[in-house]
CSV table of C-alpha atoms in Angstrom, one decimal:
chain,number,residue,atom,x,y,z
A,16,MET,CA,-18.1,19.1,-33.7
A,17,THR,CA,-16.2,16.0,-34.2
A,18,SER,CA,-13.2,17.7,-35.4
A,19,ILE,CA,-13.1,20.1,-32.3
A,20,ALA,CA,-13.5,16.9,-29.8
A,21,ALA,CA,-11.0,15.0,-31.6
A,22,PRO,CA,-7.8,16.6,-30.4
A,23,GLY,CA,-8.8,16.4,-27.0
A,24,ALA,CA,-9.5,12.9,-27.2
A,25,ALA,CA,-6.0,12.3,-28.5
A,26,LEU,CA,-4.7,14.2,-25.9
A,27,ALA,CA,-6.0,12.7,-23.1
A,28,PRO,CA,-3.7,9.4,-22.9
A,29,ARG,CA,-0.7,11.4,-23.4
A,30,ARG,CA,-2.0,13.5,-20.6
A,31,ALA,CA,-2.6,10.3,-18.6
A,32,TRP,CA,1.0,8.8,-19.0
A,33,HIS,CA,2.2,12.2,-17.6
A,34,THR,CA,0.7,11.1,-14.6
A,35,ASP,CA,1.1,7.8,-14.6
A,36,LEU,CA,5.0,7.5,-15.5
A,37,PRO,CA,6.1,9.0,-12.2
A,38,VAL,CA,3.8,6.9,-10.1
A,39,LEU,CA,5.1,3.8,-12.1
A,40,LEU,CA,8.8,5.0,-11.2
A,41,VAL,CA,7.8,4.9,-7.3
A,42,ALA,CA,6.6,1.5,-8.0
A,43,VAL,CA,10.0,0.3,-9.4
A,44,CYS,CA,11.7,2.4,-6.9
A,45,TRP,CA,9.9,0.4,-4.2
A,46,GLY,CA,10.3,-2.8,-5.7
A,47,ALA,CA,13.9,-2.2,-6.1
A,48,SER,CA,14.5,-1.1,-2.4
A,49,TYR,CA,14.4,-4.5,-1.2
A,50,LEU,CA,17.3,-5.3,-2.8
A,51,ALA,CA,18.9,-2.2,-2.0
A,52,ALA,CA,18.0,-2.6,1.7
A,53,LYS,CA,19.4,-6.1,1.4
A,54,ASP,CA,22.5,-5.0,0.1
A,55,ILE,CA,23.5,-2.2,2.8
A,56,THR,CA,22.0,-4.1,5.7
A,57,THR,CA,23.1,-6.8,8.1
A,58,ALA,CA,21.5,-8.1,11.2
A,59,ARG,CA,23.6,-6.2,13.5
A,60,THR,CA,23.1,-2.8,11.3
A,61,VAL,CA,19.5,-2.9,10.5
A,62,LEU,CA,18.5,0.0,13.3
A,63,ALA,CA,21.7,2.2,12.5
A,64,VAL,CA,20.4,1.9,8.7
A,65,LEU,CA,16.9,2.8,9.5
A,66,VAL,CA,18.0,5.9,11.6
A,67,LEU,CA,20.3,7.0,8.8
A,68,ARG,CA,17.7,6.4,6.1
A,69,PHE,CA,14.8,8.2,7.9
A,70,ALA,CA,17.0,10.7,9.2
A,71,LEU,CA,18.1,12.1,5.8
A,72,ALA,CA,14.5,12.1,4.3
A,73,LEU,CA,12.6,13.5,7.9
A,74,PRO,CA,14.1,17.3,7.5
A,75,VAL,CA,13.1,17.6,3.8
A,76,LEU,CA,9.7,16.5,5.1
A,77,ALA,CA,9.8,18.8,8.0
A,78,VAL,CA,10.4,22.0,6.1
A,79,ALA,CA,7.8,21.2,3.7
A,80,ALA,CA,5.0,20.4,6.3
A,81,ARG,CA,6.2,23.3,8.7
A,82,ARG,CA,3.3,25.3,8.5
A,83,ALA,CA,0.9,22.3,8.5
A,84,LEU,CA,2.7,20.8,11.3
A,85,ARG,CA,1.9,24.1,13.9
A,86,ALA,CA,-1.8,23.5,12.7
A,87,LEU,CA,-2.2,20.1,13.9
A,88,THR,CA,-4.1,19.8,17.1
A,89,ALA,CA,-2.4,17.9,20.5
A,90,ALA,CA,-4.9,15.2,19.6
A,91,GLN,CA,-3.9,15.0,15.8
A,92,TRP,CA,0.0,14.7,16.8
A,93,ARG,CA,-1.1,11.9,19.5
A,94,GLY,CA,-2.5,9.8,17.0
A,95,ALA,CA,0.2,10.4,14.4
A,96,ALA,CA,2.9,9.6,16.8
A,97,LEU,CA,0.6,6.3,17.8
A,98,LEU,CA,0.6,5.4,14.0
A,99,GLY,CA,4.4,6.1,14.1
A,100,LEU,CA,5.0,3.2,16.7
A,101,ILE,CA,3.0,0.8,14.1
A,102,LEU,CA,5.0,2.3,11.2
A,103,SER,CA,8.3,1.6,13.1
A,104,GLY,CA,7.2,-2.0,13.7
A,105,ILE,CA,6.4,-2.4,9.7
A,106,PHE,CA,10.0,-1.1,9.1
A,107,LEU,CA,11.8,-3.0,11.5
A,108,LEU,CA,10.0,-6.6,10.3
A,109,GLU,CA,10.6,-5.7,6.6
A,110,THR,CA,14.1,-4.8,7.1
A,111,TYR,CA,15.4,-7.8,9.5
A,112,GLY,CA,13.3,-9.7,6.9
A,113,VAL,CA,15.0,-8.7,3.7
A,114,VAL,CA,18.2,-9.7,5.5
A,115,HIS,CA,17.4,-13.2,6.0
A,116,THR,CA,15.6,-14.0,3.0
A,117,SER,CA,15.6,-12.8,-0.9
A,118,ALA,CA,14.6,-9.5,-2.4
A,119,THR,CA,12.4,-11.3,-4.5
A,120,ASN,CA,10.7,-13.2,-1.8
A,121,ALA,CA,10.3,-10.1,0.4
A,122,GLY,CA,8.6,-8.1,-2.4
A,123,LEU,CA,6.2,-10.7,-3.2
A,124,ILE,CA,5.4,-11.7,0.3
A,125,ILE,CA,4.4,-8.3,1.4
A,126,SER,CA,2.3,-8.0,-1.4
A,127,LEU,CA,0.0,-10.1,0.6
A,128,THR,CA,-1.2,-6.8,2.4
A,129,MET,CA,-3.4,-6.3,-0.9
A,130,VAL,CA,-5.3,-9.3,0.4
A,131,PHE,CA,-5.0,-9.0,4.0
A,132,THR,CA,-6.4,-5.4,4.4
A,133,PRO,CA,-9.8,-6.0,2.3
A,134,LEU,CA,-10.2,-9.4,4.8
A,135,ALA,CA,-9.6,-7.5,7.8
A,136,GLU,CA,-11.7,-4.5,6.9
A,137,ALA,CA,-14.6,-7.2,6.5
A,138,ALA,CA,-13.9,-8.7,9.6
A,139,ALA,CA,-14.1,-5.4,11.3
A,140,THR,CA,-17.2,-4.3,9.7
A,141,ARG,CA,-18.9,-7.5,10.0
A,142,THR,CA,-19.2,-8.1,6.1
A,143,ARG,CA,-18.8,-11.1,3.9
A,144,PRO,CA,-16.2,-10.6,1.3
A,145,ALA,CA,-17.1,-11.5,-2.3
A,146,PRO,CA,-16.9,-14.9,-3.6
A,147,GLY,CA,-14.3,-13.8,-6.4
A,148,PHE,CA,-12.2,-12.0,-3.8
A,149,LEU,CA,-11.8,-15.3,-1.4
A,150,GLY,CA,-11.0,-17.3,-4.3
A,151,ALA,CA,-7.9,-14.8,-5.2
A,152,ALA,CA,-7.0,-14.5,-1.1
A,153,LEU,CA,-6.5,-18.6,-1.5
A,154,LEU,CA,-4.8,-18.3,-4.8
A,155,SER,CA,-2.3,-15.7,-3.1
A,156,VAL,CA,-1.8,-17.6,-0.1
A,157,LEU,CA,-1.2,-20.9,-2.1
A,158,GLY,CA,1.4,-19.0,-4.2
A,159,VAL,CA,3.6,-18.0,-1.0
A,160,VAL,CA,3.3,-21.4,0.2
A,161,LEU,CA,5.2,-22.1,-3.1
A,162,LEU,CA,7.5,-19.3,-3.3
A,163,ILE,CA,9.1,-20.0,0.1
A,164,GLN,CA,10.1,-23.5,-1.0
A,165,GLY,CA,12.7,-22.0,-3.1
A,166,GLY,CA,14.3,-25.2,-5.2
A,167,GLY,CA,12.4,-27.7,-3.0
A,168,PHE,CA,10.0,-28.3,0.0
A,169,THR,CA,11.6,-26.9,3.0
A,170,ARG,CA,10.6,-25.4,6.0
A,171,PRO,CA,10.2,-21.2,5.3
A,172,SER,CA,13.2,-19.1,6.5
A,173,THR,CA,12.8,-16.4,9.3
A,174,GLY,CA,13.0,-13.7,6.8
A,175,ASP,CA,9.9,-15.1,5.1
A,176,LEU,CA,8.0,-15.3,8.2
A,177,LEU,CA,8.9,-11.8,9.2
A,178,MET,CA,7.9,-10.4,5.9
A,179,LEU,CA,4.5,-12.4,6.4
A,180,LEU,CA,4.3,-10.4,9.8
A,181,ALA,CA,5.2,-7.3,8.1
A,182,ALA,CA,2.2,-7.9,5.6
A,183,LEU,CA,-0.2,-8.2,8.8
A,184,ALA,CA,1.4,-5.2,10.4
A,185,ARG,CA,0.8,-3.1,7.1
A,186,THR,CA,-2.7,-4.4,7.3
A,187,LEU,CA,-3.1,-3.3,11.2
A,188,HIS,CA,-1.7,0.4,10.2
A,189,VAL,CA,-4.1,0.8,7.3
A,190,LEU,CA,-6.9,-0.3,9.7
A,191,ALA,CA,-5.8,2.0,12.3
A,192,MET,CA,-5.1,4.9,10.1
A,193,SER,CA,-8.9,4.6,8.7
A,194,ARG,CA,-10.4,4.3,12.4
A,195,THR,CA,-8.2,6.7,14.6
A,196,ARG,CA,-10.5,9.7,14.5
A,197,ALA,CA,-7.7,12.1,15.9
A,198,VAL,CA,-6.3,12.0,12.4
A,199,GLN,CA,-9.0,11.8,10.2
A,200,GLY,CA,-9.3,15.2,8.0
A,201,ALA,CA,-5.5,16.1,8.7
A,202,ASP,CA,-3.2,16.4,5.9
A,203,ALA,CA,-1.1,13.7,4.7
A,204,LEU,CA,2.1,15.4,5.0
A,205,PRO,CA,2.2,16.5,8.6
A,206,LEU,CA,0.7,13.1,9.6
A,207,THR,CA,3.6,11.5,7.7
A,208,THR,CA,6.2,13.5,9.0
A,209,VAL,CA,5.2,12.9,12.5
A,210,GLN,CA,4.8,9.3,12.0
A,211,LEU,CA,8.4,9.2,10.4
A,212,GLY,CA,9.6,11.1,13.3
A,213,ALA,CA,8.2,8.8,15.8
A,214,SER,CA,9.9,6.0,14.1
A,215,VAL,CA,13.2,7.3,13.9
A,216,ALA,CA,12.9,8.1,17.9
A,217,VAL,CA,12.3,4.3,18.2
A,218,PHE,CA,15.3,3.1,16.2
A,219,ALA,CA,17.3,5.5,17.8
A,220,LEU,CA,16.4,4.5,21.4
A,221,LEU,CA,16.4,0.9,20.1
A,222,SER,CA,19.8,1.1,18.7
A,223,PRO,CA,22.1,1.1,21.9
A,224,VAL,CA,19.9,-1.3,23.7
A,225,CYS,CA,20.0,-4.1,20.8
A,226,GLY,CA,23.8,-3.8,20.6
A,227,GLY,CA,24.4,-3.1,17.1
A,228,PRO,CA,26.7,-0.3,16.2
A,229,ALA,CA,25.5,3.3,16.5
A,230,PRO,CA,24.3,4.9,13.3
A,231,TRP,CA,27.5,7.3,13.0
A,232,THR,CA,29.7,4.1,13.1
A,233,ALA,CA,27.9,2.0,10.4
A,234,ALA,CA,27.8,5.4,8.4
A,235,ALA,CA,31.8,5.6,8.9
A,236,ASP,CA,32.1,2.3,7.6
A,237,PHE,CA,29.9,2.9,4.3
A,238,GLY,CA,31.6,2.8,0.8
A,239,PRO,CA,30.4,4.7,-2.3
A,240,ARG,CA,28.0,1.4,-2.9
A,241,ASP,CA,26.8,1.9,0.6
A,242,TRP,CA,25.9,5.5,0.5
A,243,ALA,CA,24.3,5.3,-3.2
A,244,GLY,CA,21.9,2.7,-1.5
A,245,LEU,CA,21.0,4.5,1.1
A,246,VAL,CA,20.5,7.9,-0.6
A,247,PHE,CA,18.2,5.5,-2.7
A,248,LEU,CA,16.2,4.6,-0.2
A,249,SER,CA,16.0,8.0,1.4
A,250,VAL,CA,15.7,10.3,-1.4
A,251,LEU,CA,13.8,8.4,-4.2
A,252,CYS,CA,12.0,5.7,-2.0
A,253,THR,CA,10.7,8.0,0.8
A,254,VAL,CA,10.8,11.6,0.0
A,255,PHE,CA,10.4,11.4,-3.9
A,256,ALA,CA,7.8,8.7,-3.2
A,257,PHE,CA,5.5,10.5,-1.0
A,258,PHE,CA,5.4,13.4,-3.1
A,259,VAL,CA,4.9,12.0,-6.3
A,260,GLN,CA,1.7,10.2,-4.6
A,261,MET,CA,0.3,13.6,-3.4
A,262,TRP,CA,0.8,15.0,-6.7
A,263,ALA,CA,-0.9,11.9,-8.6
A,264,VAL,CA,-3.9,11.6,-6.7
A,265,ARG,CA,-4.8,15.5,-7.5
A,266,ARG,CA,-4.6,14.9,-11.2
A,267,THR,CA,-5.8,11.1,-11.6
A,268,SER,CA,-8.0,8.8,-9.6
A,269,PRO,CA,-6.9,7.1,-6.5
A,270,SER,CA,-7.6,3.7,-8.0
A,271,ARG,CA,-5.7,4.3,-10.8
A,272,VAL,CA,-2.5,5.3,-8.4
A,273,GLY,CA,-3.3,2.2,-6.4
A,274,LEU,CA,-3.3,0.1,-9.7
A,275,LEU,CA,0.2,1.4,-10.4
A,276,LEU,CA,1.8,0.9,-7.3
A,277,GLY,CA,0.6,-2.3,-7.1
A,278,THR,CA,2.8,-3.6,-9.5
A,279,GLU,CA,5.8,-3.2,-6.8
A,280,PRO,CA,6.0,-6.8,-6.4
A,281,LEU,CA,6.7,-7.3,-10.0
A,282,TRP,CA,9.7,-4.8,-9.7
A,283,ALA,CA,11.0,-6.7,-6.7
A,284,ALA,CA,11.1,-9.9,-8.5
A,285,ALA,CA,12.5,-8.4,-11.6
A,286,ALA,CA,15.3,-6.6,-9.5
A,287,GLY,CA,16.1,-9.3,-7.3
A,288,ILE,CA,16.6,-11.8,-10.3
A,289,ALA,CA,18.3,-9.2,-13.0
A,290,LEU,CA,20.3,-7.3,-10.5
A,291,GLY,CA,20.7,-9.6,-7.5
A,292,GLY,CA,21.3,-13.0,-9.4
A,293,GLU,CA,18.4,-14.5,-7.4
A,294,ARG,CA,17.0,-17.8,-8.5
A,295,LEU,CA,13.1,-19.0,-7.6
A,296,GLY,CA,13.8,-22.7,-9.0
A,297,ALA,CA,10.1,-24.1,-10.6
A,298,PRO,CA,8.1,-23.8,-7.4
A,299,GLY,CA,9.2,-20.7,-6.5
A,300,LEU,CA,8.6,-19.2,-10.1
A,301,ALA,CA,4.9,-20.9,-10.0
A,302,GLY,CA,4.4,-19.5,-6.6
A,303,GLY,CA,5.6,-15.9,-7.7
A,304,VAL,CA,3.1,-15.8,-10.7
A,305,LEU,CA,0.3,-17.0,-8.4
A,306,VAL,CA,1.0,-14.3,-5.8
A,307,LEU,CA,1.1,-11.6,-8.6
A,308,VAL,CA,-2.2,-13.1,-10.4
A,309,GLY,CA,-3.9,-13.5,-6.8
A,310,THR,CA,-3.0,-9.9,-5.5
A,311,ALA,CA,-4.3,-8.4,-9.1
A,312,TRP,CA,-7.4,-10.4,-8.9
A,313,GLY,CA,-8.1,-9.8,-5.5
A,314,ARG,CA,-7.5,-5.6,-5.8
A,315,ARG,CA,-10.0,-6.0,-8.8
A,316,ALA,CA,-12.7,-8.3,-6.6
A,317,ALA,CA,-12.3,-6.0,-3.5
A,318,GLY,CA,-12.9,-2.4,-5.8
């Protein structure tokens, strides 16, 4: 009996890692996405880059979701389109934010979503968060205060504030998805496709109004490095990331997937420091550690 059970027990960790490694790769890609976006984007080209990024990814998702899209009701289309408007705001805040701050700061500040979301859910349901979670939230906020000081105590940059707003917008998006009755019960693939389609429409409409270059004009000025960054953002950070998540949640628990994806800010800091040549300074380094500890503690306390 024991000899029969032992091989299965020995294989379980290996099978788990077969699922964990792709999910961890998604977290690495997402962490590196802040540096990639910063590398190919300027304040004038934010909208053009966003149109190009998601216009490349959208056809792949649309083809994969073509049958499920036809099955959506009119109410589900409207609900997903509304969520897409919120999503477009998130991408605008994040992309403008990363242009005006470091990739390290961007990745660490946006991780506050993991603290903001349970707090917002508690407020919406009128329940009191656990004391441990409140402690984690305070630790994370203190970490951000230190992080945005860089090498000394200064006013937070515009980019830092935009990333903080992006974290709040992500929280709003999560709450809206959970409370929009029209989209409940619909598959994730068609809902994501409609949301990205609505976001691309917003970016395309805003592009001529805001005075930046047209997407095709920006693309004509891209060099090989720029195209590599754009493909990385479109293929790996969007299409690959989505399908890995769908694949992984069928083979492991959502909490395990969330835990692995929660390492995103760690990879953002690693990419910014190792590849981007960014420096945090002593206060920033201490703040980054506090953010990582606080969000990990908060995720565990909320779960």
